[in-house]
Short mmCIF file of C-alpha atoms in Angstrom, two decimals:
data_model
loop_
_atom_site.label_atom_id
_atom_site.label_comp_id
_atom_site.label_asym_id
_atom_site.label_seq_id
_atom_site.Cartn_x
_atom_site.Cartn_y
_atom_site.Cartn_z
CA MET S 1 147.51 84.04 79.05
CA ALA S 2 144.06 83.75 79.98
CA THR S 3 141.85 87.05 79.50
CA GLU S 4 140.05 88.38 82.61
CA ARG S 5 136.51 87.81 82.84
CA SER S 6 134.21 90.51 83.65
CA MET S 7 131.25 90.43 86.26
CA GLN S 8 128.95 91.16 83.30
CA GLU S 9 129.68 87.84 81.97
CA LEU S 10 129.13 86.04 85.24
CA GLU S 11 125.68 87.95 85.41
CA CYS S 12 124.72 86.92 81.98
CA PHE S 13 125.76 83.41 82.70
CA LEU S 14 123.64 83.36 85.98
CA ALA S 15 120.74 85.02 84.28
CA GLY S 16 120.35 81.95 82.06
CA ARG S 17 121.43 79.14 84.43
CA ALA S 18 120.70 80.26 87.99
CA ASP S 19 117.29 78.87 88.08
CA HIS S 20 118.08 75.33 86.94
CA LEU S 21 121.04 75.40 89.33
CA LEU S 22 118.79 76.62 91.98
CA ARG S 23 116.49 73.39 91.16
CA THR S 24 119.59 71.28 91.33
CA ALA S 25 120.54 72.60 94.58
CA VAL S 26 117.06 72.20 96.25
CA LEU S 27 117.04 68.57 95.03
CA LEU S 28 120.25 68.05 96.87
CA THR S 29 119.18 69.66 100.02
CA GLY S 30 115.56 69.02 100.10
CA SER S 31 114.31 72.35 100.80
CA ARG S 32 114.14 75.84 99.06
CA GLU S 33 115.79 77.88 101.47
CA ALA S 34 118.73 75.30 101.99
CA GLY S 35 118.93 75.41 98.20
CA GLU S 36 119.28 78.86 98.04
CA ASP S 37 122.12 79.04 100.76
CA LEU S 38 123.78 76.13 98.84
CA LEU S 39 123.72 77.87 95.22
CA GLN S 40 125.03 81.05 97.06
CA SER S 41 127.78 79.32 98.59
CA ALA S 42 128.70 77.93 95.41
CA VAL S 43 128.43 81.10 93.56
CA GLU S 44 130.65 82.55 96.17
CA ARG S 45 133.25 80.12 95.39
CA LEU S 46 132.96 80.80 91.80
CA LEU S 47 133.24 84.55 92.57
CA ARG S 48 136.61 84.06 94.06
CA ARG S 49 138.18 82.76 91.16
CA TRP S 50 135.92 84.23 88.40
CA ARG S 51 138.30 86.74 86.94
CA ARG S 52 140.89 84.00 85.81
CA PHE S 53 138.36 81.35 85.48
CA GLU S 54 138.76 78.95 82.88
CA GLY S 55 136.33 76.19 81.66
CA ASP S 56 132.72 75.79 82.03
CA PRO S 57 131.19 77.59 85.04
CA GLU S 58 128.05 75.66 84.95
CA GLY S 59 130.09 72.47 85.34
CA TYR S 60 132.19 74.14 87.86
CA LEU S 61 128.95 75.05 89.87
CA ARG S 62 127.26 71.69 89.62
CA ARG S 63 130.30 69.97 91.12
CA THR S 64 130.60 72.52 93.78
CA LEU S 65 126.94 71.98 94.74
CA CYS S 66 127.35 68.25 94.91
CA ASN S 67 130.67 68.53 96.95
CA LEU S 68 129.08 71.10 99.06
CA ALA S 69 126.02 68.82 99.49
CA THR S 70 127.90 65.61 100.28
CA ASP S 71 130.46 66.98 102.39
CA GLY S 72 130.51 69.46 105.09
CA TYR S 73 127.52 71.58 104.13
CA ARG S 74 125.02 68.99 105.60
CA ARG S 75 127.01 69.16 108.95
CA THR S 76 125.53 72.49 109.57
CA GLY S 77 121.99 71.66 108.99
CA ARG S 78 121.44 68.33 110.95
CA TRP S 79 118.13 69.58 112.35
CA ARG S 80 116.97 69.69 108.80
CA GLN S 81 117.31 66.07 108.20
CA LYS S 82 114.82 65.50 111.04
CA ALA S 83 112.49 68.03 109.30
CA LEU S 84 112.93 65.83 106.10
CA LEU S 85 112.07 62.73 107.92
CA LEU S 86 109.03 64.14 109.48
CA ARG S 87 107.91 65.25 106.09
CA SER S 88 108.29 61.80 104.85
CA GLN S 89 105.91 60.51 107.40
CA LEU S 90 102.93 63.12 106.61
CA PRO S 91 100.14 61.82 104.73
CA GLN S 92 99.96 63.71 101.47
CA PRO S 93 96.72 65.01 99.73
CA ARG S 94 96.10 62.32 97.00
CA ASP S 95 96.01 63.80 93.38
CA ALA S 96 93.77 62.65 90.58
CA THR S 97 96.10 59.67 89.75
CA GLY S 98 97.94 57.30 91.67
CA ASP S 99 100.89 58.07 89.68
CA VAL S 100 101.15 61.66 90.57
CA ASP S 101 101.20 60.89 94.30
CA LEU S 102 103.85 58.10 93.68
CA ARG S 103 106.08 60.82 91.75
CA ASP S 104 105.75 63.18 95.01
CA ALA S 105 106.48 59.94 97.28
CA LEU S 106 109.60 59.09 95.13
CA VAL S 107 111.04 62.47 95.58
CA ARG S 108 110.35 62.42 99.28
CA LEU S 109 112.25 59.25 99.38
CA LEU S 110 115.01 60.76 97.39
CA MET S 111 115.44 63.26 100.38
CA GLN S 112 115.84 60.52 102.84
CA LEU S 113 118.72 58.83 100.76
CA PRO S 114 122.45 59.40 102.17
CA ALA S 115 123.65 62.41 100.37
CA ARG S 116 126.04 60.77 97.89
CA GLN S 117 123.46 58.43 96.81
CA ARG S 118 120.85 61.18 96.40
CA ALA S 119 123.59 63.39 94.52
CA VAL S 120 124.01 60.33 92.03
CA LEU S 121 120.44 60.22 91.46
CA VAL S 122 119.90 63.87 90.75
CA LEU S 123 122.99 63.86 88.51
CA ARG S 124 121.90 60.79 86.59
CA TYR S 125 118.03 61.66 86.49
CA TRP S 126 117.49 65.38 86.88
CA GLU S 127 120.87 66.62 85.17
CA GLN S 128 120.62 63.79 82.70
CA LEU S 129 124.33 62.97 83.06
CA THR S 130 125.82 59.52 81.89
CA ASP S 131 127.52 57.47 84.78
CA ALA S 132 130.99 58.37 83.47
CA GLU S 133 130.06 62.19 83.64
CA THR S 134 128.44 61.58 87.00
CA ALA S 135 131.72 60.06 88.45
CA VAL S 136 133.74 62.96 87.16
CA VAL S 137 131.59 65.65 88.91
CA LEU S 138 131.53 63.48 92.07
CA GLY S 139 135.13 62.64 91.91
CA CYS S 140 134.84 58.82 92.31
CA ALA S 141 134.78 55.74 90.11
CA GLU S 142 132.15 54.99 87.66
CA GLY S 143 131.55 51.67 89.31
CA THR S 144 130.76 53.81 92.65
CA VAL S 145 128.17 55.71 90.49
CA LYS S 146 126.58 52.47 89.21
CA SER S 147 126.34 50.84 92.40
CA ALA S 148 125.13 54.05 94.19
CA ALA S 149 122.42 54.60 91.54
CA ALA S 150 121.39 50.77 91.63
CA ARG S 151 120.91 50.89 95.64
CA GLY S 152 118.93 54.14 95.30
CA LEU S 153 116.76 53.07 92.38
CA MET S 154 116.31 49.72 94.14
CA ARG S 155 114.72 51.57 97.11
CA MET S 156 112.42 53.56 94.74
CA ARG S 157 111.45 50.28 93.06
CA GLU S 158 110.41 48.79 96.54
CA LEU S 159 108.59 52.01 97.24
CA ALA S 160 106.78 51.84 93.94
CA ASP S 161 105.79 48.11 94.33
CA ASN S 162 104.53 48.76 97.73
CA TRP S 163 102.71 51.67 96.47
CA ASN S 164 100.79 49.65 93.96
CA ASP S 165 99.93 46.75 96.28
CA LYS S 166 98.68 49.48 98.59
CA ASN S 167 96.58 51.09 95.75
CA ASP S 168 95.39 47.75 94.82
CA THR S 169 94.19 46.92 98.20
CA ALA S 170 92.66 50.13 98.65
CA ALA S 171 91.00 49.86 95.26
CA GLY S 172 89.57 46.51 96.71
CA HIS S 173 88.12 48.03 99.80
CA GLY S 174 86.55 50.98 97.80
CA ALA S 175 84.52 48.65 95.74
CA LYS S 176 83.03 47.60 99.04
CA GLY S 177 81.84 51.18 99.74
CA LYS S 178 83.32 54.19 101.40
CA ARG S 179 83.49 54.86 105.06
CA SER S 180 82.40 58.39 106.14
CA MET L 1 106.11 49.53 87.02
CA ASN L 2 109.88 48.79 87.58
CA THR L 3 110.73 50.24 84.22
CA ASP L 4 108.89 53.61 84.91
CA VAL L 5 110.43 54.28 88.09
CA GLU L 6 113.25 56.18 86.61
CA GLU L 7 110.92 58.32 84.40
CA LEU L 8 108.59 58.86 87.32
CA LEU L 9 111.38 59.97 89.60
CA ARG L 10 112.48 62.41 86.92
CA GLU L 11 108.77 63.77 86.74
CA GLY L 12 108.69 63.86 90.43
CA MET L 13 111.92 66.09 90.50
CA GLU L 14 110.22 68.33 87.67
CA ARG L 15 106.99 68.55 89.67
CA PHE L 16 109.01 69.45 92.86
CA THR L 17 111.12 72.27 91.35
CA TYR L 18 109.25 73.53 88.22
CA ASP L 19 108.31 76.99 89.19
CA LEU L 20 111.53 77.74 91.57
CA ARG L 21 113.19 80.83 90.45
CA ALA L 22 116.54 81.91 91.61
CA PRO L 23 116.57 85.09 93.86
CA ALA L 24 117.30 88.38 92.17
CA GLY L 25 120.86 89.63 93.26
CA ILE L 26 122.29 86.22 93.93
CA ILE L 27 125.91 87.75 92.77
CA ARG L 28 125.57 90.57 95.05
CA ARG L 29 124.85 88.37 98.09
CA ALA L 30 127.45 85.83 97.26
CA ALA L 31 129.98 88.79 96.98
CA ARG L 32 128.90 90.42 100.49
CA GLN L 33 129.23 86.77 101.89
CA HIS L 34 132.61 86.53 100.48
CA CYS L 35 133.65 89.86 101.96
CA ARG L 36 132.65 89.06 105.36
CA ARG L 37 134.46 85.98 105.15
CA LEU L 38 137.54 87.70 104.17
CA MET L 39 137.12 90.08 107.06
CA LEU L 40 136.39 87.26 109.51
CA ARG L 41 139.60 85.75 108.15
CA SER L 42 141.73 88.91 108.56
CA ALA L 43 140.11 89.45 112.05
CA ALA L 44 141.22 85.84 112.96
CA GLY L 45 144.64 86.11 111.37
CA LEU L 46 145.29 89.73 113.55
CA ALA L 47 143.89 87.95 116.58
CA ALA L 48 146.47 85.23 116.30
CA ALA L 49 149.15 87.82 116.18
CA LEU L 50 147.92 89.86 119.04
CA THR L 51 147.93 87.78 121.87
CA ALA L 52 146.31 89.62 124.44
CA GLY L 53 143.35 90.90 122.31
CA ALA L 54 142.84 87.68 120.42
CA VAL L 55 139.93 86.34 122.46
CA ALA L 56 138.14 89.77 122.07
CA LEU L 57 138.76 90.33 118.44
CA VAL L 58 137.46 86.87 117.41
CA ALA L 59 134.55 87.18 119.78
CA VAL L 60 133.34 90.49 118.00
CA GLN L 61 133.70 88.91 114.51
CA SER L 62 132.77 85.38 114.69
CA PRO L 63 129.31 84.08 113.84
CA GLY L 64 127.06 83.59 116.98
CA ALA L 65 128.42 86.55 118.94
CA GLY L 66 126.51 89.70 119.11
CA ASP L 67 123.56 91.00 117.18
CA ALA L 68 123.38 89.23 113.65
CA GLY L 69 121.25 92.10 112.67
CA SER L 70 124.09 94.55 112.34
CA GLU L 71 127.57 93.17 111.96
CA GLY L 72 129.61 89.89 111.26
CA PRO L 73 128.01 86.79 110.22
CA ALA L 74 126.22 86.57 106.77
CA ILE L 75 122.65 86.32 107.40
CA THR L 76 121.43 83.32 105.34
CA THR L 77 118.12 81.65 105.93
CA ALA L 78 119.81 78.54 107.19
CA TYR L 79 121.99 80.70 109.53
CA VAL L 80 118.87 82.40 111.10
CA LEU L 81 116.82 79.21 111.38
CA GLY L 82 119.71 77.54 113.11
CA ARG L 83 120.06 80.49 115.66
CA VAL L 84 116.25 80.46 116.02
CA ASN L 85 116.29 76.65 116.77
CA ARG L 86 118.90 77.29 119.37
CA ALA L 87 117.21 80.08 120.96
CA LEU L 88 113.95 78.10 121.42
CA SER L 89 115.75 75.31 122.61
CA ALA L 90 117.21 77.36 125.15
CA ALA L 91 113.56 79.12 126.05
CA ALA L 92 112.09 75.88 126.41
CA PRO L 93 111.86 76.09 130.18
CA ASP L 94 110.14 79.52 129.85
CA ILE L 95 106.48 80.51 130.12
CA ALA L 96 105.28 81.55 126.66
CA GLN L 97 102.83 84.45 126.90
CA LEU L 98 100.89 85.00 123.82
CA GLN L 99 98.54 88.00 123.23
CA VAL L 100 96.30 86.77 120.41
CA SER L 101 94.11 88.61 118.16
CA ALA L 102 92.10 86.33 116.08
CA ARG L 103 90.27 88.15 112.95
CA GLY L 104 87.23 86.48 111.37
CA ALA L 105 86.69 84.05 114.33
CA MET L 106 83.01 83.90 114.74
CA PHE L 107 81.41 85.57 117.83
CA ALA L 108 77.69 85.81 118.41
CA GLY L 109 77.16 84.21 114.93
CA LYS L 110 79.21 86.90 113.13
CA PRO L 111 82.82 87.29 112.13
CA ALA L 112 84.64 89.47 114.52
CA THR L 113 88.13 90.03 115.99
CA LEU L 114 88.49 87.98 119.25
CA SER L 115 91.39 88.56 121.52
CA TYR L 116 92.63 86.61 124.28
CA VAL L 117 95.91 86.23 126.38
CA GLU L 118 97.51 82.89 126.72
CA TRP L 119 100.10 81.81 129.13
CA ILE L 120 101.65 78.35 128.17
CA TYR L 121 103.96 76.27 130.30
CA GLY L 122 104.48 72.71 129.62
CA ASP L 123 101.12 70.95 130.50
CA SER L 124 99.81 73.85 132.12
CA GLY L 125 97.97 77.06 130.55
CA ARG L 126 95.56 79.70 130.87
CA ALA L 127 93.51 81.83 128.59
CA VAL L 128 91.71 84.88 129.09
CA THR L 129 89.37 85.99 126.40
CA THR L 130 87.77 89.16 125.70
CA SER L 131 84.96 90.15 123.45
CA PRO L 132 85.29 92.16 120.17
CA ALA L 133 84.05 95.21 122.22
CA GLY L 134 86.74 94.49 124.72
CA ARG L 135 84.59 92.93 127.37
CA LEU L 136 85.88 90.17 129.68
CA ILE L 137 84.30 86.95 128.77
CA ALA L 138 86.08 84.05 130.22
CA ASP L 139 89.19 83.03 132.15
CA ASN L 140 90.27 79.47 132.02
CA SER L 141 93.10 77.46 133.24
CA VAL L 142 94.57 74.09 133.62
CA VAL L 143 97.32 73.63 136.14
CA ALA L 144 99.21 70.35 135.98
CA ALA L 145 100.89 68.88 139.01
CA SER L 146 101.41 65.20 140.00
CA SER L 147 99.56 63.95 136.80
CA ARG L 148 96.53 65.51 137.65
CA TRP L 149 95.10 68.88 136.16
CA THR L 150 93.21 71.48 138.45
CA ALA L 151 91.03 73.36 136.01
CA THR L 152 89.15 76.48 136.54
CA VAL L 153 86.69 78.20 134.32
CA VAL L 154 85.32 81.75 135.12
CA SER L 155 82.46 83.25 133.05
CA TYR L 156 82.67 87.07 133.57
CA THR L 157 79.24 87.46 132.03
CA ALA L 158 77.42 85.05 134.41
CA GLN L 159 79.68 86.05 137.21
CA THR L 160 80.08 82.28 137.99
CA TRP L 161 83.24 80.02 138.32
CA ALA L 162 84.07 76.22 138.73
CA ARG L 163 87.08 74.29 139.60
CA TRP L 164 87.61 70.53 139.31
CA VAL L 165 90.47 68.00 139.44
CA THR L 166 90.92 65.38 136.92
CA GLU L 167 93.58 63.06 135.79
CA ILE L 168 95.52 64.52 132.86
CA PRO L 169 94.84 62.00 130.04
CA ALA L 170 90.96 62.59 130.61
CA LEU L 171 91.34 66.27 129.89
CA ARG L 172 93.83 66.02 126.98
CA VAL L 173 92.57 67.83 123.88
CA PRO L 174 91.54 65.08 121.45
CA ALA L 175 92.15 67.03 118.43
CA ARG L 176 95.90 67.36 119.39
CA THR L 177 96.82 63.63 119.17
CA ALA L 178 100.28 64.14 117.81
CA PRO L 179 102.87 66.71 118.37
CA TYR L 180 102.78 69.56 116.12
CA SER L 181 103.49 68.91 112.70
CA CYS L 182 104.40 70.59 109.22
CA GLN L 183 100.96 69.30 108.27
CA ALA L 184 98.13 71.81 108.42
CA SER L 185 96.20 71.50 111.77
CA THR L 186 93.30 73.39 113.29
CA TYR L 187 93.83 75.53 116.26
CA PRO L 188 91.22 74.49 118.92
CA GLY L 189 91.07 78.19 120.39
CA PRO L 190 91.08 79.07 123.88
CA PHE L 191 88.20 77.12 125.12
CA ALA L 192 89.27 73.68 123.79
CA GLN L 193 89.94 72.20 126.70
CA ILE L 194 86.65 72.64 128.40
CA PRO L 195 84.37 70.16 126.56
CA TRP L 196 86.69 67.48 127.54
CA ALA L 197 86.59 68.06 131.13
CA LEU L 198 82.49 67.34 130.93
CA PRO L 199 81.03 63.91 130.76
CA ALA L 200 80.98 62.41 127.37
CA SER L 201 77.43 62.57 127.02
CA ARG L 202 77.31 66.52 127.66
CA ALA L 203 80.22 67.18 125.46
CA PRO L 204 79.65 69.60 122.60
CA ASN L 205 80.89 68.71 119.12
CA PRO L 206 84.40 70.09 119.00
CA SER L 207 84.12 71.61 115.86
CA ALA L 208 81.54 73.95 117.20
CA ILE L 209 83.96 75.50 119.26
CA HIS L 210 86.71 76.01 117.07
CA ALA L 211 86.85 79.91 117.49
CA VAL L 212 89.82 80.89 115.24
CA PRO L 213 91.12 79.85 111.96
CA SER L 214 93.38 77.24 111.23
CA GLY L 215 96.73 77.65 113.15
CA PRO L 216 99.47 75.89 115.05
CA PHE L 217 98.44 74.13 118.22
CA LEU L 218 99.56 76.29 120.83
CA VAL L 219 97.55 74.77 123.80
CA PRO L 220 98.35 73.04 127.11
CA GLY L 221 97.82 69.38 127.54
CA THR L 222 99.70 68.38 124.40
CA ASP L 223 102.34 65.65 124.00
CA SER L 224 105.03 68.12 122.80
CA ALA L 225 104.72 70.05 125.87
CA THR L 226 105.80 73.47 125.06
CA VAL L 227 105.31 76.34 122.71
CA ALA L 228 109.04 76.41 122.00
CA ALA L 229 108.98 72.78 120.94
CA ASP L 230 105.94 73.50 118.58
CA LEU L 231 107.98 76.48 117.15
CA ARG L 232 111.05 74.38 116.56
CA THR L 233 109.04 71.95 114.46
CA ALA L 234 107.42 74.78 112.69
CA ILE L 235 110.64 76.35 111.80
CA SER L 236 111.88 73.03 110.79
CA CYS L 237 109.38 72.33 108.23
CA GLY L 238 111.64 73.67 105.65
CA THR L 239 109.84 76.32 103.85
CA LEU L 240 110.50 79.48 105.85
CA THR L 241 113.05 81.78 104.29
CA VAL L 242 114.36 85.26 105.40
CA VAL L 243 112.41 88.00 103.79
CA GLY L 244 113.53 91.36 105.42
CA ARG L 245 113.54 93.13 108.51
CA GLN L 246 110.64 95.00 110.28
CA ARG L 247 110.35 96.67 114.01
CA VAL L 248 107.75 94.64 115.91
CA ASP L 249 106.82 96.52 119.04
CA GLY L 250 110.05 98.68 118.86
CA VAL L 251 112.34 95.42 118.46
CA ASN L 252 114.50 95.07 115.48
CA ALA L 253 112.91 91.68 113.85
CA ILE L 254 113.92 89.28 111.22
CA LYS L 255 110.92 88.43 109.09
CA LEU L 256 110.43 84.68 107.92
CA ARG L 257 107.96 83.74 105.46
CA PRO L 258 107.20 80.21 103.61
CA ARG L 259 108.57 80.57 100.07
CA HIS L 260 107.65 77.41 98.04
CA SER L 261 106.66 76.11 94.68
CA ARG L 262 103.09 75.43 94.15
CA ALA L 263 103.74 72.03 92.67
CA GLY L 264 106.37 70.80 95.06
CA LEU L 265 106.07 72.12 98.44
CA ALA L 266 102.66 73.18 98.37
CA ALA L 267 102.08 69.59 98.92
CA LEU L 268 103.48 69.95 102.33
CA ALA L 269 100.70 72.03 103.84
CA GLN L 270 102.20 75.28 105.71
CA PRO L 271 100.29 76.25 108.84
CA VAL L 272 102.83 78.98 109.93
CA GLU L 273 102.62 81.74 107.68
CA THR L 274 104.79 84.37 108.83
CA VAL L 275 107.30 84.54 111.87
CA TRP L 276 109.20 87.69 113.20
CA VAL L 277 112.25 86.71 115.39
CA ASN L 278 114.16 89.24 117.55
CA ALA L 279 117.39 89.93 115.74
CA ARG L 280 119.31 89.87 118.78
CA THR L 281 118.09 86.93 120.70
CA TYR L 282 116.32 85.13 117.70
CA LEU L 283 113.50 84.20 119.92
CA PRO L 284 110.02 84.41 117.92
CA VAL L 285 108.46 87.90 119.04
CA ARG L 286 105.22 87.53 116.44
CA MET L 287 103.64 84.99 114.34
CA THR L 288 100.66 85.27 111.99
CA VAL L 289 98.55 82.41 110.52
CA GLY L 290 95.83 82.54 107.80
CA GLN L 291 94.56 84.93 105.13
CA GLN L 292 93.46 88.46 105.30
CA SER L 293 89.89 87.84 106.43
CA GLN L 294 90.82 85.16 108.83
CA ARG L 295 94.25 85.97 110.37
CA TRP L 296 95.37 84.72 113.87
CA THR L 297 98.05 87.10 115.20
CA ALA L 298 100.25 86.32 118.18
CA ASP L 299 102.62 88.69 119.95
CA ILE L 300 104.75 86.35 122.11
CA SER L 301 106.77 86.97 125.02
CA TRP L 302 109.10 84.50 126.96
CA LEU L 303 108.86 84.88 130.79
CA ARG L 304 111.17 83.24 133.26
CA PRO L 305 109.36 80.79 135.36
CA THR L 306 109.36 82.88 138.52
CA ALA L 307 106.77 82.51 141.45
CA GLY L 308 104.93 85.78 140.21
CA ASN L 309 104.84 84.31 136.59
CA LEU L 310 103.99 80.88 137.51
CA ALA L 311 100.92 82.62 139.43
CA LYS L 312 99.81 83.63 136.09
CA LEU L 313 98.80 80.38 135.07
CA THR L 314 95.94 79.93 137.43
CA ALA L 315 92.78 81.81 136.63
CA PRO L 316 91.85 84.00 139.76
CA ILE L 317 88.27 83.91 141.20
CA PRO L 318 86.95 87.41 141.32
CA ALA L 319 85.42 88.39 144.49
CA GLY L 320 81.53 87.94 144.43
CA PHE L 321 81.38 85.46 141.85
CA ARG L 322 79.33 82.28 142.53
CA GLN L 323 80.67 78.76 142.53
CA VAL L 324 78.37 76.52 140.28
CA PRO L 325 78.61 73.34 138.51
CA VAL L 326 81.13 73.28 135.48
CA THR L 327 78.46 72.84 133.10
CA GLN L 328 76.69 76.02 134.08
CA VAL L 329 79.91 77.96 133.47
CA VAL L 330 80.63 76.26 130.28
CA GLN L 331 77.37 76.82 129.06
CA ALA L 332 77.21 80.55 129.90
CA ILE L 333 80.37 81.08 128.22
CA LEU L 334 79.39 79.14 124.94
CA THR L 335 75.94 80.91 124.80
CA GLU L 336 77.93 84.09 124.81
CA ILE L 337 80.28 83.09 122.16
CA PHE L 338 77.62 81.32 119.99
CA GLY L 339 75.06 84.26 120.49
CA HIS L 340 72.18 81.78 121.19
CA SER L 341 71.34 79.35 123.87
CA VAL L 342 73.80 76.36 124.52
CA ARG L 343 72.51 73.48 126.55
CA LEU L 344 74.85 70.99 127.72
#
């Protein structure tokens, strides 16, 4: 018979892992407050079954975050998607290197991907899970994960290629002199 | 480059989230939310059993009914912002009245607190400006009708006024070329529309009349049409979060502030600093922009477009004031604001 878990145990666990889980939630939703709400909802679900919970709470929370982010959760925040699209059109301040800008641009593009595709990329490249582990978290076939990741990365590569082309062109113009 | 994309994406995610910290008390909040859900469920169950009282009971307990500040729904940021969004959508046909205090604005060559009242209603609007000493300086309005603006400018110092009619595109504020966005913008101030009513050769440098610190564009003659639409965009920028409650002019208000990581979300400029929304109606009642030394504060009221309220959009001409060419009126106003002679 499983022993009952105490609330202190949950607090200890969250003290160590809540920051990381919040970051995952923010990457899945695109904004801090939506990420906090998502994490809170996932913790609430864990809380319901905590006393008799068996297994890895982090895995459970990660799976819940992904499920909520890809299923009904987004339906409650359609207006947020518009905000994300708006953000993606914003000219961003340039950093010292083109790569830094590109990193930000890739994250903004990530926010525009379909929820499932985004979850795959977050799990693969943020959580650093394997295709098989990602498939278990999302409850789908490994092939589905591979194809979703490939499609997402293809868009990322297109962005990176365009980015480099633009930078090359800008560098060409820059050599002729700056306009005020 | 292709081989690096995965690594760049991972680094981008790190940058976007690296200083995010989970809020304290997340278990307590989750537990509270859980209890509320249980209450909702039991209320719904009871309602199903009691046919006569069912509707009333669910109405009391369900999210979206009543004062969110006191009972019922879990007050998450997403919930509050959703309600604000809906309230603003419903308020779009209303006249926004803003009592603005612009601390750190330049007046007569020195930083001072300038105050003015604005009424904004679609393409129409009016601003009444007072000096730091509380003396009336100017009253200017633009009223849109049939693709034309009737513009009125009154100088209280010179006791002069001018009125003219222009096609709306000619008077549009050039600084506002796009609807309000999440990108930082410069608020043109209450006199922004005046120079563009003048012949191009006589128009002063737009930057010379920016009287207040950066802030949201809440000026008439803009593409997004209403203050409500601008505020909706502002709250949709994705960084505002509920930080508590305060009383604002006797109203129980929910305070929203941006909370973002330096590395990630700071890249998205945040023009709106703090917004207070009425905890019952969810309409914004106050907003502030800027730092301590340069702060723009607006107390916002929402007026129904009755005949009496619509009349507030037109600057009245005080008895005894002289009608003069528009350049003279504008010259008098700008001279007072700059503290030195301005020739147009």
